[in-house]
mmCIF file of N, CA and C in Angstrom:
data_model
loop_
_atom_site.group_PDB
_atom_site.id
_atom_site.type_symbol
_atom_site.label_atom_id
_atom_site.label_comp_id
_atom_site.label_asym_id
_atom_site.label_seq_id
_atom_site.Cartn_x
_atom_site.Cartn_y
_atom_site.Cartn_z
ATOM 1 N N MET T 1 -49.676 -20.921 9.292
ATOM 2 C CA MET T 1 -48.772 -21.999 9.644
ATOM 3 C C MET T 1 -47.341 -21.676 9.219
ATOM 4 N N GLU T 2 -47.139 -21.142 7.996
ATOM 5 C CA GLU T 2 -45.800 -20.830 7.521
ATOM 6 C C GLU T 2 -45.149 -19.739 8.360
ATOM 7 N N THR T 3 -45.926 -18.748 8.781
ATOM 8 C CA THR T 3 -45.390 -17.673 9.609
ATOM 9 C C THR T 3 -44.897 -18.217 10.938
ATOM 10 N N GLU T 4 -45.672 -19.124 11.543
ATOM 11 C CA GLU T 4 -45.258 -19.715 12.815
ATOM 12 C C GLU T 4 -43.977 -20.535 12.636
ATOM 13 N N GLU T 5 -43.875 -21.287 11.537
ATOM 14 C CA GLU T 5 -42.672 -22.072 11.260
ATOM 15 C C GLU T 5 -41.464 -21.171 11.092
ATOM 16 N N LEU T 6 -41.641 -20.062 10.373
ATOM 17 C CA LEU T 6 -40.559 -19.108 10.167
ATOM 18 C C LEU T 6 -40.112 -18.521 11.497
ATOM 19 N N THR T 7 -41.058 -18.173 12.352
ATOM 20 C CA THR T 7 -40.731 -17.626 13.665
ATOM 21 C C THR T 7 -39.951 -18.637 14.496
ATOM 22 N N ILE T 8 -40.374 -19.900 14.468
ATOM 23 C CA ILE T 8 -39.669 -20.936 15.223
ATOM 24 C C ILE T 8 -38.264 -21.131 14.671
ATOM 25 N N ASN T 9 -38.113 -21.137 13.344
ATOM 26 C CA ASN T 9 -36.783 -21.286 12.749
ATOM 27 C C ASN T 9 -35.885 -20.105 13.095
ATOM 28 N N ASN T 10 -36.434 -18.890 13.077
ATOM 29 C CA ASN T 10 -35.658 -17.709 13.466
ATOM 30 C C ASN T 10 -35.246 -17.792 14.930
ATOM 31 N N THR T 11 -36.148 -18.280 15.766
ATOM 32 C CA THR T 11 -35.854 -18.428 17.190
ATOM 33 C C THR T 11 -34.741 -19.441 17.401
ATOM 34 N N ARG T 12 -34.826 -20.567 16.713
ATOM 35 C CA ARG T 12 -33.769 -21.584 16.820
ATOM 36 C C ARG T 12 -32.423 -20.999 16.414
ATOM 37 N N GLN T 13 -32.408 -20.267 15.300
ATOM 38 C CA GLN T 13 -31.162 -19.665 14.816
ATOM 39 C C GLN T 13 -30.625 -18.655 15.826
ATOM 40 N N ALA T 14 -31.509 -17.855 16.409
ATOM 41 C CA ALA T 14 -31.079 -16.873 17.406
ATOM 42 C C ALA T 14 -30.485 -17.564 18.630
ATOM 43 N N PHE T 15 -31.137 -18.639 19.103
ATOM 44 C CA PHE T 15 -30.601 -19.405 20.231
ATOM 45 C C PHE T 15 -29.232 -19.986 19.891
ATOM 46 N N TYR T 16 -29.127 -20.558 18.712
ATOM 47 C CA TYR T 16 -27.883 -21.200 18.283
ATOM 48 C C TYR T 16 -26.735 -20.191 18.247
ATOM 49 N N GLN T 17 -26.962 -19.050 17.603
ATOM 50 C CA GLN T 17 -25.917 -18.033 17.491
ATOM 51 C C GLN T 17 -25.543 -17.459 18.855
ATOM 52 N N ALA T 18 -26.529 -17.174 19.666
ATOM 53 C CA ALA T 18 -26.245 -16.623 20.996
ATOM 54 C C ALA T 18 -25.483 -17.630 21.852
ATOM 55 N N SER T 19 -25.819 -18.905 21.726
ATOM 56 C CA SER T 19 -25.111 -19.950 22.480
ATOM 57 C C SER T 19 -23.661 -20.047 22.036
ATOM 58 N N LEU T 20 -23.442 -20.100 20.728
ATOM 59 C CA LEU T 20 -22.079 -20.218 20.200
ATOM 60 C C LEU T 20 -21.210 -19.026 20.573
ATOM 61 N N ASN T 21 -21.839 -17.849 20.664
ATOM 62 C CA ASN T 21 -21.099 -16.624 20.969
ATOM 63 C C ASN T 21 -21.040 -16.307 22.456
ATOM 64 N N ASN T 22 -21.502 -17.242 23.294
ATOM 65 C CA ASN T 22 -21.537 -17.009 24.742
ATOM 66 C C ASN T 22 -22.248 -15.705 25.090
ATOM 67 N N ASN T 23 -23.302 -15.392 24.361
ATOM 68 C CA ASN T 23 -24.067 -14.170 24.561
ATOM 69 C C ASN T 23 -25.160 -14.418 25.601
ATOM 70 N N ASN T 24 -24.758 -14.397 26.864
ATOM 71 C CA ASN T 24 -25.698 -14.698 27.947
ATOM 72 C C ASN T 24 -26.837 -13.692 28.024
ATOM 73 N N GLY T 25 -26.543 -12.425 27.779
ATOM 74 C CA GLY T 25 -27.587 -11.406 27.819
ATOM 75 C C GLY T 25 -28.639 -11.638 26.746
ATOM 76 N N GLY T 26 -28.183 -11.929 25.541
ATOM 77 C CA GLY T 26 -29.107 -12.211 24.445
ATOM 78 C C GLY T 26 -29.942 -13.446 24.715
ATOM 79 N N LEU T 27 -29.304 -14.470 25.263
ATOM 80 C CA LEU T 27 -30.040 -15.694 25.585
ATOM 81 C C LEU T 27 -31.042 -15.455 26.697
ATOM 82 N N ARG T 28 -30.647 -14.676 27.685
ATOM 83 C CA ARG T 28 -31.570 -14.372 28.783
ATOM 84 C C ARG T 28 -32.802 -13.647 28.232
ATOM 85 N N THR T 29 -32.588 -12.708 27.319
ATOM 86 C CA THR T 29 -33.706 -11.988 26.710
ATOM 87 C C THR T 29 -34.611 -12.939 25.939
ATOM 88 N N LEU T 30 -34.022 -13.817 25.125
ATOM 89 C CA LEU T 30 -34.820 -14.799 24.376
ATOM 90 C C LEU T 30 -35.624 -15.691 25.314
ATOM 91 N N ILE T 31 -34.976 -16.180 26.346
ATOM 92 C CA ILE T 31 -35.627 -17.089 27.288
ATOM 93 C C ILE T 31 -36.781 -16.410 28.005
ATOM 94 N N ASN T 32 -36.565 -15.168 28.420
ATOM 95 C CA ASN T 32 -37.592 -14.463 29.188
ATOM 96 C C ASN T 32 -38.771 -13.991 28.339
ATOM 97 N N THR T 33 -38.577 -13.868 27.026
ATOM 98 C CA THR T 33 -39.665 -13.357 26.188
ATOM 99 C C THR T 33 -40.431 -14.450 25.459
ATOM 100 N N LEU T 34 -39.936 -15.682 25.528
ATOM 101 C CA LEU T 34 -40.583 -16.769 24.790
ATOM 102 C C LEU T 34 -41.161 -17.815 25.717
ATOM 103 N N ASN T 35 -42.172 -18.483 25.230
ATOM 104 C CA ASN T 35 -42.696 -19.662 25.912
ATOM 105 C C ASN T 35 -41.849 -20.832 25.433
ATOM 106 N N LEU T 36 -40.850 -21.206 26.218
ATOM 107 C CA LEU T 36 -39.873 -22.187 25.770
ATOM 108 C C LEU T 36 -40.461 -23.559 25.512
ATOM 109 N N SER T 37 -41.569 -23.877 26.119
ATOM 110 C CA SER T 37 -42.158 -25.193 25.897
ATOM 111 C C SER T 37 -42.674 -25.344 24.466
ATOM 112 N N ARG T 38 -42.859 -24.242 23.748
ATOM 113 C CA ARG T 38 -43.342 -24.302 22.365
ATOM 114 C C ARG T 38 -42.200 -24.416 21.368
ATOM 115 N N VAL T 39 -40.996 -24.221 21.810
ATOM 116 C CA VAL T 39 -39.854 -24.212 20.900
ATOM 117 C C VAL T 39 -39.051 -25.488 21.080
ATOM 118 N N SER T 40 -38.807 -26.179 19.992
ATOM 119 C CA SER T 40 -37.920 -27.334 20.047
ATOM 120 C C SER T 40 -36.507 -26.798 20.216
ATOM 121 N N PHE T 41 -35.829 -27.225 21.251
ATOM 122 C CA PHE T 41 -34.499 -26.702 21.519
ATOM 123 C C PHE T 41 -33.418 -27.335 20.666
ATOM 124 N N SER T 42 -33.707 -28.443 20.043
ATOM 125 C CA SER T 42 -32.713 -29.110 19.226
ATOM 126 C C SER T 42 -32.569 -28.332 17.930
ATOM 127 N N PHE T 43 -31.457 -27.612 17.777
ATOM 128 C CA PHE T 43 -31.369 -26.720 16.634
ATOM 129 C C PHE T 43 -30.137 -26.890 15.781
ATOM 130 N N SER T 44 -29.191 -27.690 16.180
ATOM 131 C CA SER T 44 -28.013 -27.881 15.342
ATOM 132 C C SER T 44 -28.220 -29.117 14.477
ATOM 133 N N PRO T 45 -27.398 -29.294 13.459
ATOM 134 C CA PRO T 45 -27.532 -30.495 12.621
ATOM 135 C C PRO T 45 -27.326 -31.786 13.410
ATOM 136 N N PHE T 46 -26.717 -31.684 14.582
ATOM 137 C CA PHE T 46 -26.414 -32.859 15.390
ATOM 138 C C PHE T 46 -27.382 -33.035 16.553
ATOM 139 N N GLY T 47 -28.451 -32.244 16.581
ATOM 140 C CA GLY T 47 -29.458 -32.381 17.622
ATOM 141 C C GLY T 47 -29.041 -31.809 18.960
ATOM 142 N N GLU T 48 -28.105 -30.867 18.945
ATOM 143 C CA GLU T 48 -27.663 -30.250 20.195
ATOM 144 C C GLU T 48 -28.637 -29.162 20.623
ATOM 145 N N THR T 49 -28.719 -28.977 21.927
ATOM 146 C CA THR T 49 -29.528 -27.906 22.500
ATOM 147 C C THR T 49 -28.588 -26.779 22.937
ATOM 148 N N PRO T 50 -29.135 -25.620 23.310
ATOM 149 C CA PRO T 50 -28.275 -24.570 23.854
ATOM 150 C C PRO T 50 -27.488 -25.058 25.078
ATOM 151 N N LEU T 51 -28.073 -25.972 25.852
ATOM 152 C CA LEU T 51 -27.371 -26.490 27.030
ATOM 153 C C LEU T 51 -26.175 -27.346 26.622
ATOM 154 N N HIS T 52 -26.294 -28.113 25.561
ATOM 155 C CA HIS T 52 -25.144 -28.869 25.055
ATOM 156 C C HIS T 52 -23.989 -27.915 24.725
ATOM 157 N N ILE T 53 -24.312 -26.842 24.018
ATOM 158 C CA ILE T 53 -23.275 -25.900 23.593
ATOM 159 C C ILE T 53 -22.670 -25.190 24.796
ATOM 160 N N ALA T 54 -23.506 -24.753 25.721
ATOM 161 C CA ALA T 54 -22.998 -24.091 26.926
ATOM 162 C C ALA T 54 -22.100 -25.030 27.725
ATOM 163 N N ALA T 55 -22.476 -26.303 27.797
ATOM 164 C CA ALA T 55 -21.692 -27.284 28.558
ATOM 165 C C ALA T 55 -20.328 -27.519 27.929
ATOM 166 N N VAL T 56 -20.279 -27.654 26.621
ATOM 167 C CA VAL T 56 -19.002 -27.924 25.958
ATOM 168 C C VAL T 56 -18.096 -26.687 25.963
ATOM 169 N N LEU T 57 -18.691 -25.494 25.934
ATOM 170 C CA LEU T 57 -17.897 -24.263 25.951
ATOM 171 C C LEU T 57 -17.499 -23.830 27.360
ATOM 172 N N GLY T 58 -18.086 -24.466 28.371
ATOM 173 C CA GLY T 58 -17.748 -24.122 29.751
ATOM 174 C C GLY T 58 -18.453 -22.887 30.271
ATOM 175 N N ASN T 59 -19.623 -22.579 29.739
ATOM 176 C CA ASN T 59 -20.366 -21.386 30.125
ATOM 177 C C ASN T 59 -21.334 -21.724 31.267
ATOM 178 N N LEU T 60 -20.825 -21.656 32.492
ATOM 179 C CA LEU T 60 -21.614 -22.003 33.673
ATOM 180 C C LEU T 60 -22.844 -21.118 33.824
ATOM 181 N N GLU T 61 -22.690 -19.824 33.626
ATOM 182 C CA GLU T 61 -23.823 -18.908 33.792
ATOM 183 C C GLU T 61 -24.972 -19.286 32.860
ATOM 184 N N LEU T 62 -24.657 -19.557 31.611
ATOM 185 C CA LEU T 62 -25.702 -19.930 30.667
ATOM 186 C C LEU T 62 -26.331 -21.267 31.047
ATOM 187 N N CYS T 63 -25.524 -22.214 31.485
ATOM 188 C CA CYS T 63 -26.071 -23.500 31.942
ATOM 189 C C CYS T 63 -27.083 -23.284 33.057
ATOM 190 N N GLU T 64 -26.738 -22.442 34.006
ATOM 191 C CA GLU T 64 -27.639 -22.178 35.129
ATOM 192 C C GLU T 64 -28.924 -21.489 34.675
ATOM 193 N N ILE T 65 -28.796 -20.550 33.735
ATOM 194 C CA ILE T 65 -29.977 -19.858 33.206
ATOM 195 C C ILE T 65 -30.907 -20.865 32.532
ATOM 196 N N LEU T 66 -30.339 -21.693 31.667
ATOM 197 C CA LEU T 66 -31.148 -22.664 30.923
ATOM 198 C C LEU T 66 -31.790 -23.695 31.843
ATOM 199 N N LEU T 67 -31.030 -24.196 32.801
ATOM 200 C CA LEU T 67 -31.573 -25.196 33.726
ATOM 201 C C LEU T 67 -32.689 -24.625 34.588
ATOM 202 N N SER T 68 -32.575 -23.343 34.952
ATOM 203 C CA SER T 68 -33.625 -22.736 35.776
ATOM 204 C C SER T 68 -34.933 -22.593 35.000
ATOM 205 N N LYS T 69 -34.834 -22.391 33.693
ATOM 206 C CA LYS T 69 -36.032 -22.210 32.872
ATOM 207 C C LYS T 69 -36.577 -23.516 32.309
ATOM 208 N N GLU T 70 -35.686 -24.461 32.006
ATOM 209 C CA GLU T 70 -36.113 -25.712 31.373
ATOM 210 C C GLU T 70 -35.224 -26.861 31.848
ATOM 211 N N PRO T 71 -35.477 -27.370 33.079
ATOM 212 C CA PRO T 71 -34.640 -28.422 33.661
ATOM 213 C C PRO T 71 -34.537 -29.690 32.815
ATOM 214 N N SER T 72 -35.550 -29.960 32.004
ATOM 215 C CA SER T 72 -35.527 -31.189 31.197
ATOM 216 C C SER T 72 -34.421 -31.187 30.146
ATOM 217 N N LEU T 73 -33.833 -30.024 29.868
ATOM 218 C CA LEU T 73 -32.725 -29.972 28.906
ATOM 219 C C LEU T 73 -31.539 -30.817 29.364
ATOM 220 N N ALA T 74 -31.419 -31.033 30.663
ATOM 221 C CA ALA T 74 -30.296 -31.821 31.195
ATOM 222 C C ALA T 74 -30.310 -33.251 30.676
ATOM 223 N N THR T 75 -31.481 -33.750 30.315
ATOM 224 C CA THR T 75 -31.588 -35.150 29.878
ATOM 225 C C THR T 75 -31.634 -35.315 28.360
ATOM 226 N N GLU T 76 -31.625 -34.216 27.626
ATOM 227 C CA GLU T 76 -31.675 -34.297 26.163
ATOM 228 C C GLU T 76 -30.362 -34.855 25.618
ATOM 229 N N VAL T 77 -30.464 -35.781 24.670
ATOM 230 C CA VAL T 77 -29.262 -36.337 24.039
ATOM 231 C C VAL T 77 -29.181 -35.864 22.592
ATOM 232 N N ASP T 78 -27.948 -35.661 22.121
ATOM 233 C CA ASP T 78 -27.774 -35.250 20.729
ATOM 234 C C ASP T 78 -27.941 -36.456 19.808
ATOM 235 N N SER T 79 -28.194 -36.183 18.543
ATOM 236 C CA SER T 79 -28.460 -37.273 17.606
ATOM 237 C C SER T 79 -27.188 -37.901 17.047
ATOM 238 N N GLU T 80 -26.080 -37.194 17.121
ATOM 239 C CA GLU T 80 -24.845 -37.725 16.538
ATOM 240 C C GLU T 80 -24.208 -38.795 17.422
ATOM 241 N N HIS T 81 -24.018 -38.489 18.702
ATOM 242 C CA HIS T 81 -23.329 -39.410 19.605
ATOM 243 C C HIS T 81 -24.214 -39.938 20.729
ATOM 244 N N GLY T 82 -25.424 -39.405 20.853
ATOM 245 C CA GLY T 82 -26.306 -39.826 21.936
ATOM 246 C C GLY T 82 -25.839 -39.327 23.290
ATOM 247 N N ARG T 83 -25.236 -38.145 23.300
ATOM 248 C CA ARG T 83 -24.683 -37.589 24.542
ATOM 249 C C ARG T 83 -25.559 -36.473 25.085
ATOM 250 N N CYS T 84 -25.669 -36.468 26.408
ATOM 251 C CA CYS T 84 -26.370 -35.390 27.095
ATOM 252 C C CYS T 84 -25.337 -34.318 27.467
ATOM 253 N N PRO T 85 -25.780 -33.156 27.929
ATOM 254 C CA PRO T 85 -24.835 -32.107 28.306
ATOM 255 C C PRO T 85 -23.797 -32.565 29.339
ATOM 256 N N LEU T 86 -24.171 -33.490 30.226
ATOM 257 C CA LEU T 86 -23.216 -33.982 31.225
ATOM 258 C C LEU T 86 -22.052 -34.717 30.566
ATOM 259 N N HIS T 87 -22.304 -35.472 29.521
ATOM 260 C CA HIS T 87 -21.216 -36.119 28.782
ATOM 261 C C HIS T 87 -20.216 -35.069 28.288
ATOM 262 N N LEU T 88 -20.746 -33.994 27.710
ATOM 263 C CA LEU T 88 -19.888 -32.977 27.107
ATOM 264 C C LEU T 88 -19.084 -32.215 28.150
ATOM 265 N N ALA T 89 -19.734 -31.810 29.226
ATOM 266 C CA ALA T 89 -19.023 -31.097 30.292
ATOM 267 C C ALA T 89 -17.969 -31.996 30.926
ATOM 268 N N SER T 90 -18.285 -33.267 31.096
ATOM 269 C CA SER T 90 -17.335 -34.226 31.677
ATOM 270 C C SER T 90 -16.130 -34.416 30.770
ATOM 271 N N ALA T 91 -16.373 -34.533 29.475
ATOM 272 C CA ALA T 91 -15.291 -34.740 28.509
ATOM 273 C C ALA T 91 -14.350 -33.547 28.440
ATOM 274 N N GLU T 92 -14.880 -32.355 28.721
ATOM 275 C CA GLU T 92 -14.068 -31.134 28.662
ATOM 276 C C GLU T 92 -13.469 -30.751 30.009
ATOM 277 N N GLY T 93 -13.841 -31.453 31.066
ATOM 278 C CA GLY T 93 -13.311 -31.151 32.391
ATOM 279 C C GLY T 93 -13.917 -29.925 33.047
ATOM 280 N N HIS T 94 -15.126 -29.562 32.661
ATOM 281 C CA HIS T 94 -15.809 -28.397 33.242
ATOM 282 C C HIS T 94 -16.532 -28.831 34.524
ATOM 283 N N THR T 95 -15.771 -28.917 35.611
ATOM 284 C CA THR T 95 -16.283 -29.515 36.847
ATOM 285 C C THR T 95 -17.448 -28.745 37.475
ATOM 286 N N LYS T 96 -17.450 -27.430 37.372
ATOM 287 C CA LYS T 96 -18.560 -26.662 37.950
ATOM 288 C C LYS T 96 -19.859 -26.927 37.190
ATOM 289 N N ILE T 97 -19.752 -27.099 35.896
ATOM 290 C CA ILE T 97 -20.939 -27.412 35.098
ATOM 291 C C ILE T 97 -21.386 -28.838 35.384
ATOM 292 N N VAL T 98 -20.430 -29.755 35.504
ATOM 293 C CA VAL T 98 -20.766 -31.137 35.868
ATOM 294 C C VAL T 98 -21.563 -31.140 37.163
ATOM 295 N N LYS T 99 -21.096 -30.391 38.152
ATOM 296 C CA LYS T 99 -21.789 -30.336 39.442
ATOM 297 C C LYS T 99 -23.205 -29.777 39.282
ATOM 298 N N ALA T 100 -23.350 -28.705 38.517
ATOM 299 C CA ALA T 100 -24.673 -28.097 38.320
ATOM 300 C C ALA T 100 -25.628 -29.072 37.634
ATOM 301 N N LEU T 101 -25.131 -29.795 36.643
ATOM 302 C CA LEU T 101 -25.974 -30.748 35.920
ATOM 303 C C LEU T 101 -26.380 -31.923 36.802
ATOM 304 N N VAL T 102 -25.450 -32.422 37.598
ATOM 305 C CA VAL T 102 -25.749 -33.549 38.489
ATOM 306 C C VAL T 102 -26.714 -33.109 39.585
ATOM 307 N N MET T 103 -26.546 -31.898 40.087
ATOM 308 C CA MET T 103 -27.468 -31.385 41.105
ATOM 309 C C MET T 103 -28.884 -31.241 40.529
ATOM 310 N N GLU T 104 -28.979 -30.890 39.267
ATOM 311 C CA GLU T 104 -30.288 -30.740 38.625
ATOM 312 C C GLU T 104 -30.962 -32.088 38.411
ATOM 313 N N ASN T 105 -30.182 -33.078 37.960
ATOM 314 C CA ASN T 105 -30.760 -34.396 37.684
ATOM 315 C C ASN T 105 -29.651 -35.441 37.741
ATOM 316 N N SER T 106 -29.545 -36.115 38.861
ATOM 317 C CA SER T 106 -28.465 -37.096 39.043
ATOM 318 C C SER T 106 -28.619 -38.317 38.139
ATOM 319 N N ASP T 107 -29.807 -38.541 37.615
ATOM 320 C CA ASP T 107 -30.007 -39.676 36.704
ATOM 321 C C ASP T 107 -29.203 -39.543 35.415
ATOM 322 N N THR T 108 -28.790 -38.323 35.084
ATOM 323 C CA THR T 108 -28.009 -38.141 33.859
ATOM 324 C C THR T 108 -26.653 -38.846 33.943
ATOM 325 N N CYS T 109 -26.215 -39.156 35.150
ATOM 326 C CA CYS T 109 -24.957 -39.899 35.320
ATOM 327 C C CYS T 109 -25.042 -41.296 34.715
ATOM 328 N N LEU T 110 -26.250 -41.790 34.534
ATOM 329 C CA LEU T 110 -26.458 -43.158 34.057
ATOM 330 C C LEU T 110 -26.806 -43.241 32.574
ATOM 331 N N ILE T 111 -26.816 -42.103 31.890
ATOM 332 C CA ILE T 111 -27.126 -42.103 30.458
ATOM 333 C C ILE T 111 -25.899 -42.568 29.680
ATOM 334 N N GLN T 112 -26.084 -43.598 28.881
ATOM 335 C CA GLN T 112 -25.003 -44.096 28.030
ATOM 336 C C GLN T 112 -25.119 -43.466 26.645
ATOM 337 N N ASP T 113 -23.968 -43.085 26.084
ATOM 338 C CA ASP T 113 -23.986 -42.575 24.720
ATOM 339 C C ASP T 113 -24.030 -43.743 23.736
ATOM 340 N N LYS T 114 -23.946 -43.458 22.454
ATOM 341 C CA LYS T 114 -24.057 -44.509 21.435
ATOM 342 C C LYS T 114 -22.923 -45.531 21.501
ATOM 343 N N ASP T 115 -21.819 -45.161 22.142
ATOM 344 C CA ASP T 115 -20.694 -46.086 22.307
ATOM 345 C C ASP T 115 -20.742 -46.814 23.643
ATOM 346 N N GLY T 116 -21.794 -46.564 24.427
ATOM 347 C CA GLY T 116 -21.934 -47.207 25.730
ATOM 348 C C GLY T 116 -21.215 -46.492 26.856
ATOM 349 N N ASN T 117 -20.699 -45.291 26.584
ATOM 350 C CA ASN T 117 -19.973 -44.531 27.603
ATOM 351 C C ASN T 117 -20.915 -43.743 28.503
ATOM 352 N N LEU T 118 -20.627 -43.793 29.789
ATOM 353 C CA LEU T 118 -21.267 -42.912 30.759
ATOM 354 C C LEU T 118 -20.451 -41.620 30.814
ATOM 355 N N PRO T 119 -21.013 -40.538 31.345
ATOM 356 C CA PRO T 119 -20.225 -39.322 31.517
ATOM 357 C C PRO T 119 -18.929 -39.569 32.297
ATOM 358 N N LEU T 120 -18.973 -40.463 33.276
ATOM 359 C CA LEU T 120 -17.786 -40.790 34.066
ATOM 360 C C LEU T 120 -16.662 -41.338 33.188
ATOM 361 N N HIS T 121 -17.002 -42.155 32.209
ATOM 362 C CA HIS T 121 -15.987 -42.696 31.306
ATOM 363 C C HIS T 121 -15.270 -41.577 30.552
ATOM 364 N N LEU T 122 -16.027 -40.588 30.115
ATOM 365 C CA LEU T 122 -15.428 -39.480 29.372
ATOM 366 C C LEU T 122 -14.562 -38.617 30.279
ATOM 367 N N ALA T 123 -14.999 -38.428 31.514
ATOM 368 C CA ALA T 123 -14.197 -37.659 32.473
ATOM 369 C C ALA T 123 -12.894 -38.385 32.780
ATOM 370 N N ALA T 124 -12.969 -39.706 32.916
ATOM 371 C CA ALA T 124 -11.779 -40.495 33.242
ATOM 372 C C ALA T 124 -10.787 -40.532 32.088
ATOM 373 N N SER T 125 -11.259 -40.298 30.877
ATOM 374 C CA SER T 125 -10.363 -40.354 29.720
ATOM 375 C C SER T 125 -9.657 -39.032 29.452
ATOM 376 N N LEU T 126 -9.921 -38.011 30.287
ATOM 377 C CA LEU T 126 -9.249 -36.715 30.123
ATOM 378 C C LEU T 126 -7.747 -36.862 30.299
ATOM 379 N N LYS T 127 -7.016 -36.191 29.446
ATOM 380 C CA LYS T 127 -5.555 -36.160 29.585
ATOM 381 C C LYS T 127 -5.191 -35.010 30.515
ATOM 382 N N SER T 128 -4.313 -35.259 31.462
ATOM 383 C CA SER T 128 -3.919 -34.201 32.399
ATOM 384 C C SER T 128 -2.921 -33.275 31.772
#
């Protein structure tokens, strides 16, 4: 049991570091070699997934890779603000990622964060 826990923790750390560093090749390797359904994707202290990080950093390629392997990541909300990846991409003005996320699951447009904001509210609050 401890060995499996250690492996899962190492996997989470590897995903987290590769996501933060925009290491698409490393993430692709991790995704292709692991059974992702066995790994909890929430790995940051704030409950973010690799898709949250890719969305906020504007990494469209990584978003597409993750969505193709695990579409349910589009609906995951973080524990700090209750935001899904669409909230984050909208807040940062990453329109191509917004489009990819909405195409994957349009219901994410209706997810309210802890403050009651929809992704549209965050997009509308962008300063030009």
